[in-house]
Coordinates of C-alpha atoms and ligand atoms in Angstrom, one line a residue:
Chain A
X1 CA -90.9 -24.2 158.3
X2 CA -87.5 -25.7 157.6
X3 CA -85.4 -23.7 160.0
X4 CA -83.6 -25.3 162.9
X5 CA -86.0 -25.4 165.8
X6 CA -84.9 -23.5 168.9
X7 CA -86.7 -26.1 171.2
X8 CA -86.9 -29.7 170.3
X9 CA -88.2 -32.6 172.5
X10 CA -87.0 -35.8 171.0
X11 CA -89.0 -38.8 172.4
X12 CA -89.0 -37.4 175.9
X13 CA -90.5 -39.3 178.8
X14 CA -90.8 -38.1 182.3
X15 CA -92.2 -40.1 185.2
X16 CA -93.0 -39.6 188.8
X17 CA -92.8 -43.1 190.2
X18 CA -95.2 -45.2 188.2
X19 CA -97.0 -42.2 186.8
X20 CA -96.0 -41.1 183.3
X21 CA -96.3 -37.3 183.0
X22 CA -94.6 -36.9 179.6
X23 CA -95.0 -39.9 177.3
X24 CA -92.6 -40.2 174.5
X25 CA -93.1 -36.5 173.7
X26 CA -92.0 -35.0 170.3
X27 CA -92.4 -31.3 170.3
X28 CA -90.7 -28.5 168.4
X29 CA -90.7 -24.7 168.6
X30 CA -89.2 -22.4 166.0
X31 CA -87.2 -19.2 166.8
X32 CA -89.5 -16.3 167.7
X33 CA -92.5 -18.5 167.5
X34 CA -95.3 -17.9 170.1
X35 CA -96.7 -21.2 171.2
X36 CA -99.6 -21.7 173.7
X37 CA -100.1 -24.9 175.5
X38 CA -103.6 -25.8 176.6
X39 CA -105.0 -29.0 178.1
X40 CA -106.6 -30.5 181.2
X41 CA -105.1 -30.5 184.6
X42 CA -102.3 -33.0 185.0
X43 CA -101.7 -33.4 181.3
X44 CA -98.0 -32.3 181.7
X45 CA -98.2 -28.7 180.6
X46 CA -96.2 -27.3 183.5
X47 CA -93.8 -30.2 183.3
X48 CA -92.8 -29.2 179.8
X49 CA -91.9 -25.8 181.0
X50 CA -90.2 -27.0 184.1
X51 CA -88.1 -29.5 182.1
X52 CA -87.0 -26.6 179.9
X53 CA -86.1 -24.4 182.9
X54 CA -84.0 -27.4 184.2
X55 CA -86.3 -27.6 187.3
X56 CA -87.3 -31.1 186.5
X57 CA -85.0 -33.8 185.0
X58 CA -86.2 -36.2 182.3
X59 CA -86.1 -40.0 182.3
X60 CA -85.8 -40.7 178.6
X61 CA -85.2 -38.9 175.3
X62 CA -83.3 -35.7 174.6
X63 CA -84.3 -32.1 174.8
X64 CA -82.5 -29.7 172.6
X65 CA -82.4 -25.9 173.2
X66 CA -80.7 -23.8 170.5
X67 CA -79.4 -26.9 168.9
X68 CA -77.6 -28.2 172.1
X69 CA -78.8 -31.0 174.3
X70 CA -80.2 -29.5 177.6
X71 CA -80.1 -32.4 180.0
X72 CA -77.1 -34.1 178.3
X73 CA -73.7 -33.1 177.1
X74 CA -71.4 -34.7 174.5
X75 CA -68.5 -36.8 175.6
X76 CA -65.3 -37.2 173.6
X77 CA -66.7 -40.1 171.6
X78 CA -69.7 -38.0 170.7
X79 CA -72.0 -39.9 172.9
X80 CA -74.5 -38.2 175.1
X81 CA -74.1 -38.4 178.9
X82 CA -76.1 -36.7 181.7
X83 CA -75.3 -33.0 182.0
X84 CA -73.3 -31.6 184.8
X85 CA -73.9 -28.4 186.7
X86 CA -71.7 -26.3 184.5
X87 CA -73.5 -27.3 181.4
X88 CA -76.9 -26.7 182.9
X89 CA -75.7 -23.2 184.0
X90 CA -74.6 -22.4 180.4
X91 CA -77.9 -23.6 179.0
X92 CA -80.1 -21.8 181.5
X93 CA -78.8 -18.5 180.1
X94 CA -81.0 -19.1 177.1
X95 CA -84.3 -19.3 179.1
X96 CA -86.4 -17.2 181.4
X97 CA -89.5 -18.2 183.3
X98 CA -92.5 -16.5 184.7
X99 CA -94.2 -18.4 187.5
X100 CA -97.9 -18.8 188.3
X101 CA -97.3 -17.6 191.9
X102 CA -94.8 -14.9 190.8
X103 CA -92.1 -16.3 193.1
X104 CA -90.6 -12.8 193.7
X105 CA -87.9 -12.6 196.5
X106 CA -89.9 -11.1 199.4
X107 CA -86.8 -9.7 201.2
X108 CA -85.6 -7.6 198.2
X109 CA -87.1 -4.4 196.8
X110 CA -88.5 -4.5 193.3
X111 CA -85.3 -3.0 192.0
X112 CA -83.1 -5.6 193.7
X113 CA -85.4 -8.4 192.6
X114 CA -84.5 -7.3 189.1
X115 CA -80.8 -6.4 189.5
X116 CA -79.6 -9.1 191.8
X117 CA -79.2 -11.9 189.2
X118 CA -77.7 -9.6 186.4
X119 CA -75.2 -8.3 188.9
X120 CA -74.2 -11.6 190.5
X121 CA -74.7 -14.0 187.6
X122 CA -74.0 -11.9 184.5
X123 CA -71.5 -9.6 186.3
X124 CA -73.2 -6.3 185.3
X125 CA -72.1 -3.2 187.2
X126 CA -74.6 -1.7 189.6
X127 CA -75.2 1.2 187.2
X128 CA -75.7 -1.0 184.2
X129 CA -78.1 -3.2 186.1
X130 CA -80.0 -0.2 187.5
X131 CA -80.3 1.2 184.0
X132 CA -81.6 -2.1 182.6
X133 CA -84.1 -2.4 185.5
X134 CA -85.3 1.1 184.9
X135 CA -86.0 0.4 181.2
X136 CA -87.9 -2.8 182.0
X137 CA -89.9 -1.4 184.8
X138 CA -91.0 1.3 182.4
X139 CA -91.9 -1.4 179.9
X140 CA -94.2 -3.1 182.4
X141 CA -95.6 0.2 183.6
X142 CA -94.0 0.0 187.1
X143 CA -91.5 2.8 186.8
X144 CA -92.4 4.3 190.1
X145 CA -92.5 1.1 192.2
X146 CA -88.8 0.3 192.2
X147 CA -88.3 0.9 195.9
X148 CA -91.3 -1.1 197.2
X149 CA -91.2 -4.6 198.5
X150 CA -93.2 -7.3 196.6
X151 CA -95.6 -7.6 199.6
X152 CA -96.6 -4.0 199.1
X153 CA -97.8 -4.6 195.5
X154 CA -101.0 -6.0 194.0
X155 CA -100.8 -9.4 192.4
X156 CA -101.0 -7.9 188.9
X157 CA -98.0 -5.6 189.8
X158 CA -96.1 -8.5 191.3
X159 CA -96.5 -10.6 188.1
X160 CA -95.4 -7.7 186.0
X161 CA -92.3 -7.5 188.2
X162 CA -91.9 -11.2 187.6
X163 CA -92.0 -10.6 183.8
X164 CA -89.4 -7.8 184.0
X165 CA -87.2 -9.9 186.3
X166 CA -87.0 -12.7 183.8
X167 CA -86.3 -10.3 181.0
X168 CA -83.4 -8.7 182.8
X169 CA -81.3 -11.8 181.9
X170 CA -82.1 -11.3 178.2
X171 CA -83.1 -14.8 177.5
X172 CA -84.0 -16.0 173.9
X173 CA -86.8 -18.0 175.2
X174 CA -89.5 -17.0 177.7
X175 CA -91.6 -19.6 179.5
X176 CA -94.9 -18.5 181.1
X177 CA -96.7 -21.0 183.4
X178 CA -100.3 -19.8 183.8
X179 CA -99.1 -16.2 184.5
X180 CA -102.6 -14.9 185.3
X181 CA -104.2 -17.9 187.1
X182 CA -103.4 -16.6 190.6
X183 CA -104.8 -13.1 189.9
X184 CA -108.1 -11.6 190.7
X185 CA -110.1 -11.2 187.5
X186 CA -109.8 -7.5 187.4
X187 CA -105.9 -7.7 187.4
X188 CA -105.6 -10.2 184.6
X189 CA -105.8 -7.6 181.8
X190 CA -102.8 -5.5 182.8
X191 CA -100.5 -8.6 182.9
X192 CA -101.8 -9.9 179.5
X193 CA -101.3 -6.4 178.0
X194 CA -97.7 -6.4 179.1
X195 CA -97.1 -9.9 177.7
X196 CA -98.8 -9.0 174.4
X197 CA -96.6 -5.9 174.1
X198 CA -93.6 -8.0 174.7
X199 CA -94.6 -10.5 172.0
X200 CA -95.1 -7.6 169.6
X201 CA -91.9 -5.7 170.3
X202 CA -89.3 -8.3 171.2
X203 CA -87.5 -11.0 169.3
X204 CA -88.5 -13.7 171.7
X205 CA -89.6 -17.3 171.5
X206 CA -92.5 -17.6 173.8
X207 CA -94.0 -20.7 175.3
X208 CA -97.0 -20.2 177.4
X209 CA -99.5 -22.3 179.4
X210 CA -102.8 -20.5 179.8
X211 CA -106.5 -20.9 180.2
X212 CA -107.1 -17.5 178.7
X213 CA -108.4 -18.7 175.3
X214 CA -109.1 -15.2 173.9
X215 CA -105.6 -14.2 174.7
X216 CA -104.1 -17.4 173.2
X217 CA -105.9 -16.7 170.0
X218 CA -104.5 -13.2 169.8
X219 CA -100.9 -13.8 170.5
X220 CA -100.1 -17.4 169.4
X221 CA -98.8 -18.6 166.1
X222 CA -99.7 -22.1 167.3
X223 CA -101.8 -23.8 169.9
X224 CA -100.9 -27.2 171.3
X225 CA -103.5 -29.3 173.1
X226 CA -101.8 -31.6 175.6
X227 CA -103.5 -34.7 176.9
X228 CA -101.9 -37.4 179.1
X229 CA -98.4 -36.3 178.4
X230 CA -98.6 -36.0 174.6
X231 CA -99.7 -33.5 172.1
X232 CA -103.1 -34.7 170.9
X233 CA -103.7 -31.9 168.4
X234 CA -101.9 -28.7 167.4
X235 CA -102.2 -26.0 164.8
X236 CA -103.0 -22.3 164.2
X237 CA -105.2 -20.9 167.0
X238 CA -108.3 -20.4 164.8
X239 CA -108.2 -24.0 163.8
X240 CA -107.6 -25.5 167.2
X241 CA -109.8 -23.2 169.2
X242 CA -112.7 -22.9 166.7
X243 CA -112.8 -26.2 164.9
X244 CA -110.8 -28.9 166.7
X245 CA -110.7 -32.3 165.2
X246 CA -110.4 -34.4 168.3
X247 CA -113.3 -35.0 170.6
X248 CA -111.1 -34.6 173.7
X249 CA -110.1 -31.1 172.6
X250 CA -113.7 -30.2 172.0
X251 CA -114.7 -31.4 175.4
X252 CA -111.9 -29.4 177.0
X253 CA -112.7 -26.2 175.2
X254 CA -116.3 -26.6 176.0
X255 CA -115.5 -27.0 179.7
X256 CA -113.1 -24.0 179.7
X257 CA -115.5 -21.7 177.8
X258 CA -118.5 -22.6 179.8
X259 CA -117.2 -22.9 183.4
X260 CA -120.6 -22.7 185.0
X261 CA -122.2 -25.7 183.4
Chain B
X1 CA -73.7 -7.7 256.9
X2 CA -76.8 -6.6 255.0
X3 CA -77.8 -6.9 251.4
X4 CA -75.8 -3.8 250.2
X5 CA -72.6 -5.5 251.3
X6 CA -73.3 -8.4 249.0
X7 CA -73.8 -6.1 246.0
X8 CA -70.2 -5.6 245.1
X9 CA -69.1 -9.2 245.0
X10 CA -72.4 -10.3 243.3
X11 CA -71.9 -7.6 240.7
X12 CA -68.4 -8.9 240.0
X13 CA -69.9 -12.4 239.5
X14 CA -72.7 -11.0 237.3
X15 CA -70.1 -9.4 235.1
X16 CA -68.4 -12.8 234.6
X17 CA -71.7 -14.3 233.8
X18 CA -72.4 -11.6 231.2
X19 CA -69.0 -12.2 229.6
X20 CA -69.6 -15.9 229.5
X21 CA -73.0 -15.5 228.0
X22 CA -71.9 -13.1 225.4
X23 CA -68.9 -15.0 224.2
X24 CA -70.6 -18.4 224.3
X25 CA -73.7 -17.1 222.5
X26 CA -71.7 -15.5 219.8
X27 CA -69.4 -18.6 219.3
X28 CA -72.5 -20.8 219.6
X29 CA -74.2 -18.8 216.8
X30 CA -71.2 -19.3 214.6
X31 CA -71.3 -23.0 215.3
X32 CA -75.0 -23.1 214.6
X33 CA -74.6 -21.6 211.2
X34 CA -71.6 -23.8 210.2
X35 CA -73.2 -27.1 211.3
X36 CA -76.8 -26.1 210.5
X37 CA -75.8 -25.4 206.9
X38 CA -73.4 -28.4 206.9
X39 CA -76.2 -30.7 208.0
X40 CA -77.8 -30.5 204.6
X41 CA -74.7 -29.9 202.5
X42 CA -74.0 -31.7 199.3
X43 CA -70.6 -33.0 200.6
X44 CA -71.2 -36.2 202.5
X45 CA -68.3 -35.7 204.8
X46 CA -69.6 -32.3 205.9
X47 CA -73.0 -33.8 206.4
X48 CA -71.8 -36.6 208.6
X49 CA -69.5 -34.4 210.6
X50 CA -72.5 -32.1 211.3
X51 CA -74.8 -34.9 212.2
X52 CA -72.1 -36.3 214.6
X53 CA -71.6 -33.0 216.3
X54 CA -75.3 -32.2 216.7
X55 CA -76.3 -35.6 218.0
X56 CA -73.3 -35.9 220.5
X57 CA -73.8 -32.5 222.0
X58 CA -77.6 -32.7 222.2
X59 CA -77.5 -36.2 223.5
X60 CA -75.2 -35.6 226.5
X61 CA -75.5 -33.2 229.4
X62 CA -73.8 -29.9 229.5
X63 CA -72.3 -30.8 232.9
X64 CA -70.6 -33.9 231.5
X65 CA -69.3 -31.9 228.5
X66 CA -67.9 -29.3 230.8
X67 CA -66.2 -31.8 233.0
X68 CA -64.9 -33.7 230.0
X69 CA -63.3 -30.6 228.6
X70 CA -61.9 -29.4 231.9
X71 CA -60.8 -32.7 233.6
X72 CA -60.6 -35.4 230.9
X73 CA -59.0 -33.5 228.0
X74 CA -55.8 -32.7 229.9
X75 CA -55.3 -36.4 230.8
X76 CA -55.7 -37.3 227.1
X77 CA -53.2 -34.5 226.4
X78 CA -50.7 -35.9 228.8
X79 CA -51.0 -39.3 227.2
X80 CA -50.0 -37.8 223.8
X81 CA -47.6 -35.3 225.2
X82 CA -49.6 -32.1 224.5
X83 CA -50.7 -29.6 227.2
X84 CA -54.5 -29.5 226.9
X85 CA -55.2 -28.0 230.3
X86 CA -57.8 -25.3 229.5
X87 CA -58.3 -22.2 231.6
X88 CA -61.6 -22.4 233.4
X89 CA -63.0 -19.5 231.3
X90 CA -61.9 -21.2 228.1
X91 CA -63.4 -24.6 229.1
X92 CA -66.6 -22.8 230.2
X93 CA -67.1 -20.8 227.1
X94 CA -66.2 -23.8 224.9
X95 CA -68.6 -26.1 226.6
X96 CA -71.4 -23.6 226.6
X97 CA -70.9 -22.7 222.9
X98 CA -70.6 -26.3 221.7
X99 CA -73.8 -27.2 223.6
X100 CA -75.8 -24.2 222.5
X101 CA -74.4 -24.6 218.9
X102 CA -75.8 -28.1 218.6
X103 CA -79.3 -26.9 219.4
X104 CA -78.8 -23.8 217.3
X105 CA -77.7 -25.9 214.3
X106 CA -81.1 -27.6 214.3
X107 CA -82.8 -24.1 214.4
X108 CA -80.7 -23.0 211.4
X109 CA -81.5 -26.1 209.5
X110 CA -85.2 -25.9 210.2
X111 CA -85.3 -22.3 209.2
X112 CA -83.5 -23.0 205.9
X113 CA -85.9 -25.8 205.2
X114 CA -88.9 -23.5 205.8
X115 CA -87.9 -21.3 202.8
X116 CA -90.5 -22.2 200.2
X117 CA -89.3 -24.5 197.4
X118 CA -90.7 -21.9 194.9
X119 CA -88.0 -19.5 196.0
X120 CA -85.3 -22.1 195.1
X121 CA -86.9 -22.6 191.7
X122 CA -87.0 -18.8 191.0
X123 CA -83.3 -18.7 191.9
X124 CA -82.4 -21.6 189.6
X125 CA -84.4 -20.0 186.8
X126 CA -82.3 -16.8 187.2
X127 CA -79.1 -19.0 187.1
X128 CA -77.8 -18.3 190.6
X129 CA -75.1 -20.7 191.8
X130 CA -75.9 -22.9 194.8
X131 CA -73.7 -20.7 197.0
X132 CA -75.4 -17.6 195.8
X133 CA -78.8 -19.2 196.5
X134 CA -77.7 -19.9 200.0
X135 CA -76.3 -16.5 200.8
X136 CA -78.6 -14.2 198.8
X137 CA -82.0 -16.0 198.8
X138 CA -82.2 -18.7 201.5
X139 CA -80.3 -17.3 204.5
X140 CA -81.8 -13.7 204.3
X141 CA -85.3 -15.3 204.4
X142 CA -84.4 -17.9 207.0
X143 CA -82.6 -15.7 209.5
X144 CA -85.8 -13.8 210.7
X145 CA -87.3 -17.3 211.3
X146 CA -84.4 -18.2 213.5
X147 CA -84.6 -15.2 215.7
X148 CA -87.3 -16.3 218.2
X149 CA -85.8 -19.7 218.8
X150 CA -82.3 -18.1 219.0
X151 CA -83.7 -15.7 221.6
X152 CA -84.8 -18.7 223.7
X153 CA -81.5 -20.4 223.3
X154 CA -79.6 -17.3 224.4
X155 CA -81.6 -17.1 227.6
X156 CA -81.2 -20.8 228.1
X157 CA -77.5 -20.2 227.7
X158 CA -77.5 -17.4 230.3
X159 CA -79.1 -19.8 232.8
X160 CA -76.7 -22.6 231.9
X161 CA -73.6 -20.4 232.7
X162 CA -74.4 -21.2 236.4
X163 CA -73.0 -24.6 235.8
X164 CA -69.5 -23.3 235.2
X165 CA -69.2 -22.3 238.9
X166 CA -68.6 -26.1 239.4
X167 CA -65.1 -25.6 237.8
X168 CA -64.4 -22.7 240.2
X169 CA -65.2 -19.9 237.7
X170 CA -66.1 -16.8 239.6
X171 CA -69.5 -16.2 238.0
X172 CA -72.7 -15.0 239.7
X173 CA -73.7 -18.5 241.0
X174 CA -70.1 -19.1 242.3
X175 CA -70.0 -15.8 244.2
X176 CA -73.4 -16.4 245.7
X177 CA -72.3 -19.7 247.0
X178 CA -69.1 -18.2 248.4
X179 CA -71.0 -15.5 250.3
X180 CA -73.6 -17.9 251.5
X181 CA -71.0 -20.2 252.9
X182 CA -69.5 -17.3 254.8
X183 CA -72.7 -15.6 256.1
X184 CA -75.4 -18.4 255.9
X185 CA -77.8 -15.6 254.7
X186 CA -79.4 -17.8 252.1
X187 CA -82.7 -16.0 251.7
X188 CA -81.3 -12.6 250.9
X189 CA -78.5 -13.8 248.7
X190 CA -80.6 -16.2 246.6
X191 CA -83.3 -13.6 246.3
X192 CA -80.8 -11.1 245.0
X193 CA -79.2 -13.7 242.6
X194 CA -82.7 -14.6 241.3
X195 CA -83.5 -11.0 240.6
X196 CA -80.1 -10.4 238.9
X197 CA -80.5 -13.4 236.6
X198 CA -84.0 -12.4 235.8
X199 CA -82.8 -8.8 235.0
X200 CA -80.1 -10.1 232.7
X201 CA -82.6 -12.4 231.0
X202 CA -84.9 -9.4 230.4
X203 CA -82.2 -7.4 228.9
X204 CA -81.1 -10.3 226.7
X205 CA -84.6 -10.9 225.5
X206 CA -85.0 -7.2 224.7
X207 CA -81.8 -7.2 222.7
X208 CA -82.8 -10.3 220.7
X209 CA -86.2 -8.7 219.9
X210 CA -84.4 -5.6 218.7
X211 CA -82.1 -7.8 216.5
X212 CA -85.2 -9.8 215.3
X213 CA -86.8 -6.6 214.2
X214 CA -83.7 -5.4 212.4
X215 CA -83.1 -8.5 210.3
X216 CA -86.7 -8.9 209.4
X217 CA -87.5 -5.4 208.5
X218 CA -88.7 -6.3 205.0
X219 CA -91.4 -8.4 206.6
X220 CA -93.0 -5.5 208.5
X221 CA -92.8 -3.1 205.5
X222 CA -95.8 -4.9 204.0
Ligands
LIG1 N1 -93.0 -33.7 192.1 C1 -94.0 -34.4 191.7 N2 -94.2 -35.6 192.3 C2 -95.2 -36.4 191.9 N3 -96.1 -36.1 190.9 C3 -96.0 -34.9 190.4 C4 -94.9 -34.0 190.7 N4 -95.0 -32.9 189.9 C5 -96.1 -33.1 189.2 N5 -96.7 -34.3 189.4 C6 -97.9 -34.9 188.7 O1 -97.6 -34.9 187.3 C7 -98.8 -34.6 186.6 C8 -98.6 -33.5 185.6 O2 -98.2 -32.3 186.3 P1 -98.2 -30.9 185.6 O3 -97.9 -29.9 186.6 O4 -97.3 -30.9 184.4 O5 -99.7 -30.8 185.0 P2 -100.4 -29.5 184.4 O6 -100.8 -29.9 183.0 O7 -99.5 -28.3 184.5 O8 -101.7 -29.4 185.3 P3 -102.4 -28.1 185.9 O9 -103.3 -27.5 184.8 O10 -103.1 -28.6 187.0 O11 -101.3 -27.1 186.3 C9 -99.8 -34.2 187.7 O12 -100.8 -35.3 187.8 C10 -99.1 -34.0 188.9 O13 -99.8 -34.5 190.0
LIG2 MG1 -99.6 -26.6 185.7

């Protein structure tokens, strides 16, 4: 693939104190590509998404989104300097995120959870925002739940609201951080179905952290195995999930697929 | 004279007490929000101003604050050629508000801090500005948290109004003292005053509960 990547990590390091979470990471994603990130706990999977969503700053390197530096901006002499608030706000328009714990706004109805940001941030009229919310709630099969509060919904329903809420802003890139890990097993399917549908019908770049290997195989163009803040191994899902080259990857997959051992 | 004769003057006093409580609680609430939000503001000046206010008014007694506003301020005014002699009501309301506002500011700050960090992150991901995050995400969730401590502060404030009788304001405590000096009927008068304060506190508590229910309706819909 020779196209300009929509996401590019260029020798990115991220540390918490002495602990290195991302270690000189190089990582690229092509437009419309569906990439799944797998790896052991603490390997930096969430951090990659959180850096992209501007929730976590980086210590070294440059992250590019849509060709523009995310955490930096160009000064007059074409040198990179740390980004200011206005730059971050412009860049955030390109990304949307779905959180493991849903993070819905409990004091707003489902409809307002969806329409508040488009109205206040994008300046949509109430009618436009309601219209958009209606369409997306239909897409996630929650057309009749618009007037409920998040606390009145099941976890699976809440997460589908979470997906719709992120889509309301029409991002080019969607980030999913273990979107089904907080759900009871019987509710996982309905959320995965919605995400799969989204992948099939929308021109979206999708970056997802998940432990649902079967699902990863179905929807991903590429699977990346993270270990200690680096990509140890990556490739098409069949290759990584069925015949990984690295021993660490094999150990990890064995543990995930045989949780009871 | 029997207890019914005390009723009219005491009621007059009670009315003054109610006015003092209402005005100073409302102004105090405003101060609580301004300085409670300012306490963790990005602007350093605002933060320091808030810390200064909160610490000074929590660290000194209401009585001293009241006397300072009523007796000391005019003297300073004279020195610089401005008339700063406050009417007793103004001095009373101001002292009560400033005092209760300092405690309220800590309540507002604590409630804002109790909004989960994940809410902040969701708001950032949706590209809300810091101001929008405060008004649309943080405050609406924090206000229900503030209501029980605000209720306590309001009752505290009602009780504190008795201090303003010391600057000759005709509140309930002042009237009681007046009649007692005149009739020496301490038992009856103080029993009546006790009951009246208690009645007002009950009404105030009920009002705050009502308000608490209103602002937190989304929490009970679940
Ligand atoms: N704010 C923080 N302060 C200190 N350490 C942190 C912070 N956030 C994350 N870490 C540490 O960084 C490491 C990587 O975190 P990250 O959340 O990216 O891991 P992960 O791969 O998503 O793991 P998991 O599968 O458990 O979600 C972890 O060891 C975590 O404890
Ligand atoms: Mg994680």
